[in-house]
Short mmCIF file of C-alpha atoms and ligand atoms in Angstrom, two decimals:
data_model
loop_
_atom_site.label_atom_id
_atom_site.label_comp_id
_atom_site.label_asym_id
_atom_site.label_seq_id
_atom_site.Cartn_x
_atom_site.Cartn_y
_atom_site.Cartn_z
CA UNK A 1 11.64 -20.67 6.18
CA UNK A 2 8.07 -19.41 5.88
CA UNK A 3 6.71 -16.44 6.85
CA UNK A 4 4.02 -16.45 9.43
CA UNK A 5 0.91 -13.98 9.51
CA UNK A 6 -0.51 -11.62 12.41
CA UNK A 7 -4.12 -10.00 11.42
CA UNK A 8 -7.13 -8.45 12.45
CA UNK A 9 -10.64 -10.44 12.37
CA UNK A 10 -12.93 -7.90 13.08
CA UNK A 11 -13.47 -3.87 11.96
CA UNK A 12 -9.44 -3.52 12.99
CA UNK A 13 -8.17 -1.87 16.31
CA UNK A 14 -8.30 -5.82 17.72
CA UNK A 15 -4.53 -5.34 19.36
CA UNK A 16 -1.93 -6.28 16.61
CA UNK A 17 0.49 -3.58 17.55
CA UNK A 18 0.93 -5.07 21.11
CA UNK A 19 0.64 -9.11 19.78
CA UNK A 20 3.58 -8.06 17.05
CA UNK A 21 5.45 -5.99 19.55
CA UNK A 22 5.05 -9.38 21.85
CA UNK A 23 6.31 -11.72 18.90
CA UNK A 24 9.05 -10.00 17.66
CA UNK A 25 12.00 -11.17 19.48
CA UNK A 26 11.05 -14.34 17.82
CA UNK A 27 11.41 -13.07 14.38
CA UNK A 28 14.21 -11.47 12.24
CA UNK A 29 12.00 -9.41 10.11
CA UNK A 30 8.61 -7.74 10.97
CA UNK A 31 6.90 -6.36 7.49
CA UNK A 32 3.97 -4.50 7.08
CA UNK A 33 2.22 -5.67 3.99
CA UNK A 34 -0.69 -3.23 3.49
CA UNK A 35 -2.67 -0.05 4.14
CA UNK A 36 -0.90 2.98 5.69
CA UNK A 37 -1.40 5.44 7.97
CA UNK A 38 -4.89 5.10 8.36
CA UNK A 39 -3.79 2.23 10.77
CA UNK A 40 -3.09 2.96 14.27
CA UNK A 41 -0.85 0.38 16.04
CA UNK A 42 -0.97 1.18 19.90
CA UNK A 43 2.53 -0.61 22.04
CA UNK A 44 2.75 -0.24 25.89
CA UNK A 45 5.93 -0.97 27.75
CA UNK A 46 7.98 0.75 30.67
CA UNK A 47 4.96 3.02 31.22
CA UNK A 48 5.40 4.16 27.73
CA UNK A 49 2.74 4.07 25.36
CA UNK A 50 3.84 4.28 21.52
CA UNK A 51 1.11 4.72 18.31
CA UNK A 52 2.85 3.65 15.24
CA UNK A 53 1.07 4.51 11.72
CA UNK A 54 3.49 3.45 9.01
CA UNK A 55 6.08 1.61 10.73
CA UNK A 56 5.90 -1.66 12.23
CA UNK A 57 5.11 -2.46 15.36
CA UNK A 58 8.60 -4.65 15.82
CA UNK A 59 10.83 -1.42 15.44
CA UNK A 60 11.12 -1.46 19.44
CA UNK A 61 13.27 -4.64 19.01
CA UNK A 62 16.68 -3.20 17.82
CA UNK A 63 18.04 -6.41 16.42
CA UNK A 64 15.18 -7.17 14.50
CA UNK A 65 14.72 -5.19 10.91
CA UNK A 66 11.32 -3.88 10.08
CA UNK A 67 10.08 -3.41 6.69
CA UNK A 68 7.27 -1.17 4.70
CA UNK A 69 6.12 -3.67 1.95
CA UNK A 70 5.71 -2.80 -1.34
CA UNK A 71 1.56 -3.11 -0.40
CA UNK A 72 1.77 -0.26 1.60
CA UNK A 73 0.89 3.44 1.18
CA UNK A 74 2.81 6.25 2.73
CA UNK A 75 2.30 9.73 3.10
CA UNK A 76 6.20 11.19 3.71
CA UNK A 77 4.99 13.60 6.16
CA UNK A 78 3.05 11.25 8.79
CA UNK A 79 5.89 9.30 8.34
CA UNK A 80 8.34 11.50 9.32
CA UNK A 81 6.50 12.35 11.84
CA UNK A 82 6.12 9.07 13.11
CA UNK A 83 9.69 9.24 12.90
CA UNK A 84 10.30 12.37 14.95
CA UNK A 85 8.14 11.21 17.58
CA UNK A 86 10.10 7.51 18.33
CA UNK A 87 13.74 9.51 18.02
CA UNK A 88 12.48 11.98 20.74
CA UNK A 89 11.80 8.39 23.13
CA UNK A 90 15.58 7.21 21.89
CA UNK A 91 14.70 4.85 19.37
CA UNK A 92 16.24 5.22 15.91
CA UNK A 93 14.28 4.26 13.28
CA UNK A 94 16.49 4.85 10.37
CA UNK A 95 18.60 1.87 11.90
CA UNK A 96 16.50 -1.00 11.62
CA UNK A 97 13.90 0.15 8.99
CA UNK A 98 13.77 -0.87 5.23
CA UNK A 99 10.71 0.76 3.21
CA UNK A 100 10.07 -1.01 -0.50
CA UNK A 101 10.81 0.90 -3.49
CA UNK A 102 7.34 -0.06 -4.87
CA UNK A 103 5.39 1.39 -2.11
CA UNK A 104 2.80 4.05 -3.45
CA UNK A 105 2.98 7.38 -1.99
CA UNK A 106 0.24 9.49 -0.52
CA UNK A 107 -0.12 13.09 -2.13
CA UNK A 108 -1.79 15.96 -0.15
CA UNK A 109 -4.22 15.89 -3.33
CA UNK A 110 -5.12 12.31 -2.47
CA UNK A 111 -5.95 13.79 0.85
CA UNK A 112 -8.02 16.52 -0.83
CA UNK A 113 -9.82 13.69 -2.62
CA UNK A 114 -10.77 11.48 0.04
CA UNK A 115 -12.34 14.46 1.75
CA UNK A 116 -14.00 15.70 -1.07
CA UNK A 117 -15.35 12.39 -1.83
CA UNK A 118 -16.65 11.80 1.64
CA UNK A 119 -18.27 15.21 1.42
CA UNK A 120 -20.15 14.02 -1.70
CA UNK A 121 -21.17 10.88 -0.14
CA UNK A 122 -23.27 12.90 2.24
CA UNK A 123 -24.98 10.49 4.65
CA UNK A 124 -23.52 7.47 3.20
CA UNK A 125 -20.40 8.43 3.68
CA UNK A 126 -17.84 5.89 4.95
CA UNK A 127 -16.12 7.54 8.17
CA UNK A 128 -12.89 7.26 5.89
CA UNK A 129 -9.74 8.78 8.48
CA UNK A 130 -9.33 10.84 5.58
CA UNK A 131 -5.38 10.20 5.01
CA UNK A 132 -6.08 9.77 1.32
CA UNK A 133 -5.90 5.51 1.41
CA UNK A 134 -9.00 5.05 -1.00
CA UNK A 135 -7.60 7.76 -3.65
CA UNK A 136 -4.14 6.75 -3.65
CA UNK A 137 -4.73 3.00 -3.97
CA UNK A 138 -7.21 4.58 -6.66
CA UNK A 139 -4.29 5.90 -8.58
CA UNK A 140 -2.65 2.51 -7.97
CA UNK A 141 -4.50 0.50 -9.45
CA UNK A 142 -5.32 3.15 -12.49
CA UNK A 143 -1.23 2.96 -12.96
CA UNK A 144 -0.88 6.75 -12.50
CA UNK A 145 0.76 6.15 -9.12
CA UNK A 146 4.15 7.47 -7.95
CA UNK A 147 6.12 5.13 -5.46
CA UNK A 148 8.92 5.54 -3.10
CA UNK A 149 11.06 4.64 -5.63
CA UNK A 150 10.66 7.35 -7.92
CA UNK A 151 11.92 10.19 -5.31
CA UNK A 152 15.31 9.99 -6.58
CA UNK A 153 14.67 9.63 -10.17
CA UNK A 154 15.07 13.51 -12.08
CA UNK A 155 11.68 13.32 -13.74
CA UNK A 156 10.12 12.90 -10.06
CA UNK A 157 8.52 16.50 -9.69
CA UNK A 158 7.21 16.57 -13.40
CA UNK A 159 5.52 13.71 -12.62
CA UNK A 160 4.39 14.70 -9.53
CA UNK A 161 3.11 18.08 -10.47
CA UNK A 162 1.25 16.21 -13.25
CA UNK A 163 -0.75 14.09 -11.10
CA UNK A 164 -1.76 16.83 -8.59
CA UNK A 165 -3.28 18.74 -11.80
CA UNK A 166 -4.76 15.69 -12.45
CA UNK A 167 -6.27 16.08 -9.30
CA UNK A 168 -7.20 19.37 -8.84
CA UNK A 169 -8.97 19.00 -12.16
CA UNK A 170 -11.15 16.05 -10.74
CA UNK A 171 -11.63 18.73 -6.70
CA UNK A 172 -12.68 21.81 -8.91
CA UNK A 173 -15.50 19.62 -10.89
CA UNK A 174 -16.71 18.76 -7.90
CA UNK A 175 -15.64 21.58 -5.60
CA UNK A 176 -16.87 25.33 -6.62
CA UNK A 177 -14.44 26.69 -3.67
CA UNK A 178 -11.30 24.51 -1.88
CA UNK A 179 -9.75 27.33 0.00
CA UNK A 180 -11.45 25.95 3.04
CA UNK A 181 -9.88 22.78 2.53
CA UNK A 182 -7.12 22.03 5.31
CA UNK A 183 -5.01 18.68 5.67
CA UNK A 184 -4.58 18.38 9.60
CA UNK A 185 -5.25 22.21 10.43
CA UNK A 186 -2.58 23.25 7.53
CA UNK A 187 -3.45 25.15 4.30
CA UNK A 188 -3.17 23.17 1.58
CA UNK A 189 0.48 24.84 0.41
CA UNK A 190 1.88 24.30 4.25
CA UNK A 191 1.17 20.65 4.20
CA UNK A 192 2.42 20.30 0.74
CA UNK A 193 5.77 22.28 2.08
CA UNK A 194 6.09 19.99 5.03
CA UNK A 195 5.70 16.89 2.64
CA UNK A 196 8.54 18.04 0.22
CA UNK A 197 10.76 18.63 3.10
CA UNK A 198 9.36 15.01 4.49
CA UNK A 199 10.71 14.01 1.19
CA UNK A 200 13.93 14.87 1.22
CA UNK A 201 14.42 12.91 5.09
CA UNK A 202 12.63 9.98 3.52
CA UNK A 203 15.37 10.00 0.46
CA UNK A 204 18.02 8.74 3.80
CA UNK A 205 16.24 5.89 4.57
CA UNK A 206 17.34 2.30 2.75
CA UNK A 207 14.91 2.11 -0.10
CA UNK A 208 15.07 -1.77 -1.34
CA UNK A 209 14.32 -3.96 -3.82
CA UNK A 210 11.67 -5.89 -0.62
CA UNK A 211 10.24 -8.49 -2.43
CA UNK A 212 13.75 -9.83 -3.38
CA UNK A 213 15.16 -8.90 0.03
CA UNK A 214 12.40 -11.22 1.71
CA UNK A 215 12.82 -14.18 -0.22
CA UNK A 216 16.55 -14.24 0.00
CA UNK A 217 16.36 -13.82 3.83
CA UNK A 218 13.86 -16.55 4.13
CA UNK A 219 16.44 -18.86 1.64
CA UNK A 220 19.28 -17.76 4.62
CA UNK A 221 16.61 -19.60 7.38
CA UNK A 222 15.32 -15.78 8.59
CA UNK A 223 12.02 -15.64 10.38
CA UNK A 224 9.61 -13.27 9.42
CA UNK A 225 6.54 -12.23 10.36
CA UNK A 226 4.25 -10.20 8.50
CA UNK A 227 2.05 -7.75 10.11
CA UNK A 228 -1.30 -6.71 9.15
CA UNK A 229 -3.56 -3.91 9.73
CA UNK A 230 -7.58 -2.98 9.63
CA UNK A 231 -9.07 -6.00 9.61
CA UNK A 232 -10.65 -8.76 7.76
CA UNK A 233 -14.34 -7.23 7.96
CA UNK A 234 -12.99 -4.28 6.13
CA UNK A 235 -11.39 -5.82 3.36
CA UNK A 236 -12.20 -4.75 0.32
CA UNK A 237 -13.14 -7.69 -1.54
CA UNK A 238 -14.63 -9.91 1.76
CA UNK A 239 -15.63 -7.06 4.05
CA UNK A 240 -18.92 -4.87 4.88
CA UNK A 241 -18.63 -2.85 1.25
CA UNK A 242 -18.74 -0.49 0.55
CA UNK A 243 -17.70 0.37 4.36
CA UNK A 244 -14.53 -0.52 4.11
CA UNK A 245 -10.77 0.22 3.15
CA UNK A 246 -8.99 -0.19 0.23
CA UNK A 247 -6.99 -3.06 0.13
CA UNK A 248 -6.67 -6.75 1.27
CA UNK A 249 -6.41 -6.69 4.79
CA UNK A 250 -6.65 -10.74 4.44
CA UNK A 251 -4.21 -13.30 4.76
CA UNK A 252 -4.10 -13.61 1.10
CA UNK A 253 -2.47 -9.56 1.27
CA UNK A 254 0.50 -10.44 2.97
CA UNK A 255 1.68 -12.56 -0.85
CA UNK A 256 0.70 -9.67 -2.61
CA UNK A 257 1.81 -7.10 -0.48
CA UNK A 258 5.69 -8.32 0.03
CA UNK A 259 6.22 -10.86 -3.04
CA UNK A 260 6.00 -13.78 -1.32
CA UNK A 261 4.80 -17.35 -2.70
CA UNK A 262 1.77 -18.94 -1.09
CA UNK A 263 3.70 -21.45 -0.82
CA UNK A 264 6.12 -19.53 1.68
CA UNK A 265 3.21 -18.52 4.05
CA UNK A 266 3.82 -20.08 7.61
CA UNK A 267 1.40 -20.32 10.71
CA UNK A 268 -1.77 -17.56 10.67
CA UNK A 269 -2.41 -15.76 13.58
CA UNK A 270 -6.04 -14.14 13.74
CA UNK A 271 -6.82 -11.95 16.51
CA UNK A 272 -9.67 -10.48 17.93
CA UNK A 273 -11.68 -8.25 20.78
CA UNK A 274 -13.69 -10.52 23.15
CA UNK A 275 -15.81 -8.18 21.77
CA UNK A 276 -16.71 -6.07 18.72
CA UNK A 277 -15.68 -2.58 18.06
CA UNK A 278 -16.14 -0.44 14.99
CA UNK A 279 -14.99 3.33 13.93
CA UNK A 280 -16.28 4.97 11.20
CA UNK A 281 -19.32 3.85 9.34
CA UNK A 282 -21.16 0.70 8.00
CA UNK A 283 -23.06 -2.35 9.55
CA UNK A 284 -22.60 -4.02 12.48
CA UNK A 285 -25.07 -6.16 13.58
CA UNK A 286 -23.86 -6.75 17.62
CA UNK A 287 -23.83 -3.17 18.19
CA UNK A 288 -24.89 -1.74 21.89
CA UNK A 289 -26.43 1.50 22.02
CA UNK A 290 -27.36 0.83 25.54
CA UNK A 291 -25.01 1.49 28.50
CA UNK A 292 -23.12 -2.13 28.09
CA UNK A 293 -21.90 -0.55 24.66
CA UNK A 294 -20.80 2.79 27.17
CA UNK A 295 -19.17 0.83 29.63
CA UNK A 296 -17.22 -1.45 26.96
CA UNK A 297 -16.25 1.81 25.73
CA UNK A 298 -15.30 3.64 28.86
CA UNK A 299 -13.71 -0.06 30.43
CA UNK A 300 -12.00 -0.36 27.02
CA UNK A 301 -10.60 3.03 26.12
CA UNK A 302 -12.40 2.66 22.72
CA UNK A 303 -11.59 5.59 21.14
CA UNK A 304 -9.51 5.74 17.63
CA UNK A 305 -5.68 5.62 17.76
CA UNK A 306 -5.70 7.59 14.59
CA UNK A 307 -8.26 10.10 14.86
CA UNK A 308 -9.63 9.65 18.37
CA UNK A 309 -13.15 8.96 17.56
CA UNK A 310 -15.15 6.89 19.89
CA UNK A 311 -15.88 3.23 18.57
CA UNK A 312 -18.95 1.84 18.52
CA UNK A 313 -19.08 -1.66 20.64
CA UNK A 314 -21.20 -4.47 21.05
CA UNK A 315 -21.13 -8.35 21.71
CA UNK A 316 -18.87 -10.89 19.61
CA UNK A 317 -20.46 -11.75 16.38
CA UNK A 318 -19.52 -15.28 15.72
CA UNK A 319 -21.28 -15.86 11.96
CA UNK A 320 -18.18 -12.86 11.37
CA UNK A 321 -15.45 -14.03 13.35
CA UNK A 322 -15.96 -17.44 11.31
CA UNK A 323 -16.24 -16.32 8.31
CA UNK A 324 -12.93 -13.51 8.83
CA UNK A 325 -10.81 -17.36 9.89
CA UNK A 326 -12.12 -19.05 6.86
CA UNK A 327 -11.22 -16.47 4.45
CA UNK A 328 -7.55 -15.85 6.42
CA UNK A 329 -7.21 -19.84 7.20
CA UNK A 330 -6.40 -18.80 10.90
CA UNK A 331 -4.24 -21.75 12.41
CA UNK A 332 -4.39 -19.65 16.06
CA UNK A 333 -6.53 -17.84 17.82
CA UNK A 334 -5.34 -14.64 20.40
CA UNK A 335 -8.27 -13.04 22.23
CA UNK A 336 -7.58 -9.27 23.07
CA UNK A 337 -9.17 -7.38 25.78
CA UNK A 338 -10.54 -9.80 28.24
CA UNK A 339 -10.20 -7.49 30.82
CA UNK A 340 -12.64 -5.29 29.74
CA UNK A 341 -15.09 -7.20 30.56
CA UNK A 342 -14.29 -8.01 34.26
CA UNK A 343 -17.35 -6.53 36.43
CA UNK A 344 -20.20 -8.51 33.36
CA UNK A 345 -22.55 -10.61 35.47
CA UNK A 346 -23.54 -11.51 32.04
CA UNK A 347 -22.08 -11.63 28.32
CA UNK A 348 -24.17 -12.37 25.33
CA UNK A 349 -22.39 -13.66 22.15
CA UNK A 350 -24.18 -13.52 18.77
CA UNK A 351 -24.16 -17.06 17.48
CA UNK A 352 -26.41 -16.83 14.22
CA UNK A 353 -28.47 -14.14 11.88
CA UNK A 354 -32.07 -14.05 12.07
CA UNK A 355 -33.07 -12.78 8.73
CA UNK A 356 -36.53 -13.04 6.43
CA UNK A 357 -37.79 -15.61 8.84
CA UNK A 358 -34.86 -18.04 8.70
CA UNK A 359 -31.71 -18.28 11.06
CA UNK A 360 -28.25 -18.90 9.60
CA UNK A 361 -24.54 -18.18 10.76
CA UNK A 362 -23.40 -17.71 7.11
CA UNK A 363 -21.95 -14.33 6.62
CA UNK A 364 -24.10 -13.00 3.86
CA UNK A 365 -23.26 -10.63 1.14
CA UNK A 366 -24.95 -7.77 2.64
CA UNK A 367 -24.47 -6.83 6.32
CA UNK A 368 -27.04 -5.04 7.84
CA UNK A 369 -28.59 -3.65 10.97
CA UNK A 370 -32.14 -3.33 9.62
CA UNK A 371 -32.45 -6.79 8.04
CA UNK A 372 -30.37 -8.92 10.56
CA UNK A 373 -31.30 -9.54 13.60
CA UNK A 374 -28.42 -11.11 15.89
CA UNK A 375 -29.30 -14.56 17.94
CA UNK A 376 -27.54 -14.59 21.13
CA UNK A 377 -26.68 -16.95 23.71
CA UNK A 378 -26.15 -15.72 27.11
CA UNK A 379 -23.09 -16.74 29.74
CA UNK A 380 -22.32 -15.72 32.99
CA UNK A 381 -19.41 -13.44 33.39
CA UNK A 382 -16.51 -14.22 35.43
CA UNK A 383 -17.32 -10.74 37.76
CA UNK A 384 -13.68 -10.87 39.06
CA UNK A 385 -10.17 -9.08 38.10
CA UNK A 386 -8.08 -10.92 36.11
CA UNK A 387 -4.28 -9.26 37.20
CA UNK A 388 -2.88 -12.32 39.62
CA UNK A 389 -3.59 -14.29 35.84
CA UNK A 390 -0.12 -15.94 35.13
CA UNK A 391 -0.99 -18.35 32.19
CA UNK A 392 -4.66 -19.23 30.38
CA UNK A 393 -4.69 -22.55 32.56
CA UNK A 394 -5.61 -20.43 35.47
CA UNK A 395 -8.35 -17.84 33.94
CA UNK A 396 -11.68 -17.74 35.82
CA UNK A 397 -13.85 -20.62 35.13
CA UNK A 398 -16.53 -18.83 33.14
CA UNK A 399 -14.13 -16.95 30.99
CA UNK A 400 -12.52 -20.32 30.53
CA UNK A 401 -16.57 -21.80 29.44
CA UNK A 402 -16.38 -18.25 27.18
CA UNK A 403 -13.01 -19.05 25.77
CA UNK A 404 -13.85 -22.91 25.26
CA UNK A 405 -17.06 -21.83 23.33
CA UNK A 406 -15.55 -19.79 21.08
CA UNK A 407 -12.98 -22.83 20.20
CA UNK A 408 -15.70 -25.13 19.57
CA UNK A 409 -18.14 -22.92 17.78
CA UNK A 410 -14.54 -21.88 15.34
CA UNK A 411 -12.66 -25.04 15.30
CA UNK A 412 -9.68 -23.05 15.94
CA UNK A 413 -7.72 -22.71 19.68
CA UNK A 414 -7.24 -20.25 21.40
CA UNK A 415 -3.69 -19.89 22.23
CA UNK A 416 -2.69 -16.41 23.58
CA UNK A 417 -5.23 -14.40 26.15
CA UNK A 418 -4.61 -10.67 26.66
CA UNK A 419 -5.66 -9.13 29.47
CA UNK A 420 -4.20 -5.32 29.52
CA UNK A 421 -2.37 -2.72 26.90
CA UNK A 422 1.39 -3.46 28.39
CA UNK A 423 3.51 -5.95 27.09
CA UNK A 424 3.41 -7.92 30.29
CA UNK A 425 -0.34 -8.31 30.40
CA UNK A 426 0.21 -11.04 27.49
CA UNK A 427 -1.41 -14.86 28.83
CA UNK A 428 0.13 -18.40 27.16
CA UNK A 429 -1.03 -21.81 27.67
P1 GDP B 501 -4.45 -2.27 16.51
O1 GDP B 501 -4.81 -1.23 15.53
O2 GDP B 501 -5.01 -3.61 16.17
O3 GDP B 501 -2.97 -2.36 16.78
O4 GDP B 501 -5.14 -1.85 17.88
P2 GDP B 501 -5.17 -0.36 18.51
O5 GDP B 501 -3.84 -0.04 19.06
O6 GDP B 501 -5.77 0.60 17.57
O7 GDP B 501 -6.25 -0.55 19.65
C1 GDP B 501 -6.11 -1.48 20.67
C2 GDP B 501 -6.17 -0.71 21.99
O8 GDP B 501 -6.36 -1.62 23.05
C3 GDP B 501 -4.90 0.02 22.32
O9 GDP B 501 -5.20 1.17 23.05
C4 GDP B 501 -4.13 -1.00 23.17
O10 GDP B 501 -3.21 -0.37 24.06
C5 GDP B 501 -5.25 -1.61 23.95
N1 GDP B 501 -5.07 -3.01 24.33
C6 GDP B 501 -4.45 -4.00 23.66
N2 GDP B 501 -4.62 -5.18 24.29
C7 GDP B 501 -5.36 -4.92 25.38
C8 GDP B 501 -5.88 -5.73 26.43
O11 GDP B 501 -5.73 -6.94 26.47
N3 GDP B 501 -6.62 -5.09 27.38
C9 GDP B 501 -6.85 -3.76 27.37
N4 GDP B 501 -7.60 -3.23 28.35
N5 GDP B 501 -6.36 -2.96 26.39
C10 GDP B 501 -5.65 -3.55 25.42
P1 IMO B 502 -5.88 -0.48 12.41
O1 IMO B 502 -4.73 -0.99 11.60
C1 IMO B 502 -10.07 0.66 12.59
C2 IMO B 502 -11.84 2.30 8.95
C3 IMO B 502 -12.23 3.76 8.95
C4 IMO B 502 -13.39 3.74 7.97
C5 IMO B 502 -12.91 2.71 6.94
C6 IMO B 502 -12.24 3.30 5.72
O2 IMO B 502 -5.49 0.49 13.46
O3 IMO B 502 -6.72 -1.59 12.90
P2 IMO B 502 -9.97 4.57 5.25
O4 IMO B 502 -9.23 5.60 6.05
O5 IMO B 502 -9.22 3.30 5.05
O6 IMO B 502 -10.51 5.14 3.99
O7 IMO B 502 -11.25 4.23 6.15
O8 IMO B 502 -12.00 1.87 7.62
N1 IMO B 502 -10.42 2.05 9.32
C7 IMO B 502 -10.04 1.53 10.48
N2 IMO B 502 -10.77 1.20 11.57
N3 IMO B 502 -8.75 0.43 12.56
C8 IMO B 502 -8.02 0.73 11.46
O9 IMO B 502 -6.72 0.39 11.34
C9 IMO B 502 -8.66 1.35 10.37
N4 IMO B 502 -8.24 1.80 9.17
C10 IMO B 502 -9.34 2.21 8.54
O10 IMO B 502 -12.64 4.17 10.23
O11 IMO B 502 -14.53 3.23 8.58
MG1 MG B 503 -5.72 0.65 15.48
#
């Protein structure tokens, strides 16, 4: 069996929550493979609406068994949280979750750090959410990381003491006074409190050898599905850098992130806005400042499922969409948020760069909003509702022109329209 993909193509926040939540009675095993709670996964169904951070978006599915990869970061305390939060709606985590022993933890320090560091960048800062991702994949990658799979072992709060004074050596260089410092409203020593005690709920879960667990279940013919989160325009290698995260939100992640072969990856789902959104930071080419930009925002509820900040919109940039599905290899297309767009008498997608006097639709190494200036083409909107929609064969003409553009100018088909937050609101060919 292989393991197919789900990810974001644009600045993240494209939908994957509700496409995973969609696909997972088809799958035995939904993993995460990367990031952490800096992702905010949004599911709607029964009038319910559910924000997951950590824990993947098929945990709604009792018979299926979700699992935090060994690529992903977790603070204890959001986690538990998250936890908390799904018991009080009657769903059980702890019965169908498996978190890898090689996941890296978040510390409160790496919290203080990522705030500190934003502070310092001043103006160029990135519009990090601040829950410590860039200084704990930091650690990661410097091997002074601690991982899920050290909470049991005796020498755990030596070790752990020893980083944070690595840490608060690196705040009070840069810091002359961190008693204002607070980590979601709480004092520094509450929020480390609350983590510890996190800790010691976390310890209950089943803490497993993942990479080993996935490969045997995909030898026993299990499906799996691995989930990603940001997107591809914030990788780190391949996205708008510096404005991005810290790890591979790519295709190429998911190997990495759960110790699987390429060889094992299945089909690639990409998915993406019929429009652009970004939060935080960094170039974006399509943006709207204009009241099209408000009104995607208002019709789309764009505002951050982490840390509620608005998102900036604008018009589909195809040069990125293209070059997101040839770094991923996307096999299928889903466009997200159709809907949003249902009273346009026009839409506008960017189809090249204008840039020192020449036009391309290569994704250069530098995005920017001063030196790029986007080419559209315009379309007519399909000005109608879209909620008597039972299948994409019977969308509006012109979104059908819009959708059948997209496919040509990508090479890639479009195979599942979205047109609403709930489950139901889900279009197939
Ligand atoms: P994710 O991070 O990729 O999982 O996406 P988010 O959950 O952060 O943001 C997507 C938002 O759009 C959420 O509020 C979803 O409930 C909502 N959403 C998803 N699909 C649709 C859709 O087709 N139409 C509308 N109007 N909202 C949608
Ligand atoms: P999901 O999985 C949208 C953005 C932040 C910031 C940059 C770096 O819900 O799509 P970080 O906290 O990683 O240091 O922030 O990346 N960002 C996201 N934007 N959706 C996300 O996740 C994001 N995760 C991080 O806003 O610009
Ligand atoms: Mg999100």
């Amino acid at each position: 069996m292989k393991v197919d993909v789900i990810l974001g193509l644009q600045w993240g926040d494209e939908g994957k929550g509700k496409i995973v939540d969609v696909f997972t009675p088809h799958y035995d095993i939904i993993a995460r493979f990367q990031g952490g709670p800096n992702a905010g996964h949004t599911i709607e169904f029964d009038g319910k609406k559910f924000v997951l951070h950590t824990i993947p978006s098929g945990i709604f599915h009792r018979s299926t068994t979700n699992l935090i990869g060994n690529g992903v970061i977790i603070d204890p305390y959001i986690f538990i949280c998250e936890v908390d939060k799904l018991a009080g709606s009657g769903i059980h985590a702890e019965e169908n979750l498996l978190i890898s022993n090689r996941a890296h933890l978040i510390l409160p320090t790496h919290r203080l750090l990522d705030t500190v560091s934003e502070t310092l960048k001043g103006q160029s800062k990135i519009g990090s959410t601040l829950k410590g991702i860039g200084p704990t994949y930091t650690d990661k990658y410097a091997r002074n990381g601690l991982r899920a799979g050290n909470l049991n072992e005796p020498d755990f709060m030596e070790r752990y003491q020893a980083l944070k004074e690595m840490h608060f050596q690196t705040i009070r260089s840069i810091c002359s006074d961190i008693s204002g410092l607070t980590l979601d409203g709480h004092s520094f020593e509450d929020y480390e409190k609350k983590w510890f005690e996190a800790i010691e709920r976390m310890k209950k879960f089943r803490m497993v050898n993942s990479e080993q667990f996935l490969n045997k279940s995909l030898d026993e013919g299990k499906t799996v599905m691995a989930e990603g989160a940001q997107g591809s325009l914030l990788d780190v290698d391949f996205g708008s850098y510096p404005f991005v995260t810290s790890s591979n939100t790519i295709a190429a992640g998911a190997c990495s992130g759960l110790g699987i072969s390429p060889h094992r990856i299945g089909r690639i789902y990409g998915i993406f806005k019929a429009y652009c959104t970004r939060v935080g930071s960094g170039p974006f080419p399509t943006e709207l400042h204009d009241d099209i930009g408000a009104s995607l925002r208002r019709c789309g509820n764009e505002f951050g499922s982490t840390t509620g900040r608005p998102r900036r919109c604008g018009w589909l940039d195809l040069p990125a969409l293209k070059y997101s599905i040839m770094v991923n290899g996307v096999d299928s297309l889903i466009m997200m948020k159709a809907d949003v767009m249902n009273t346009f008498e026009k839409i506008c997608v960017c189809t090249e760069y204008k840039t020192g006097g020449h036009v391309t639709d290569e994704f250069p190494f530098e995005l920017s909003d001063t030196t790029l200036e986007p080419v559209y083409k315009e379309m007519e909107g399909w000005n109608q509702p879209l909620d008597k929609v039972k299948s994409i064969n019977e969308l509006p003409e012109k979104l059908t022109e819009y959708i059948r553009f997209i496919e040509k100018e990508t090479g890639v088909s479009v195979e599942i329209v979205s047109v609403g937050p709930d489950r139901t609101q889900t279009l197939k060919r």
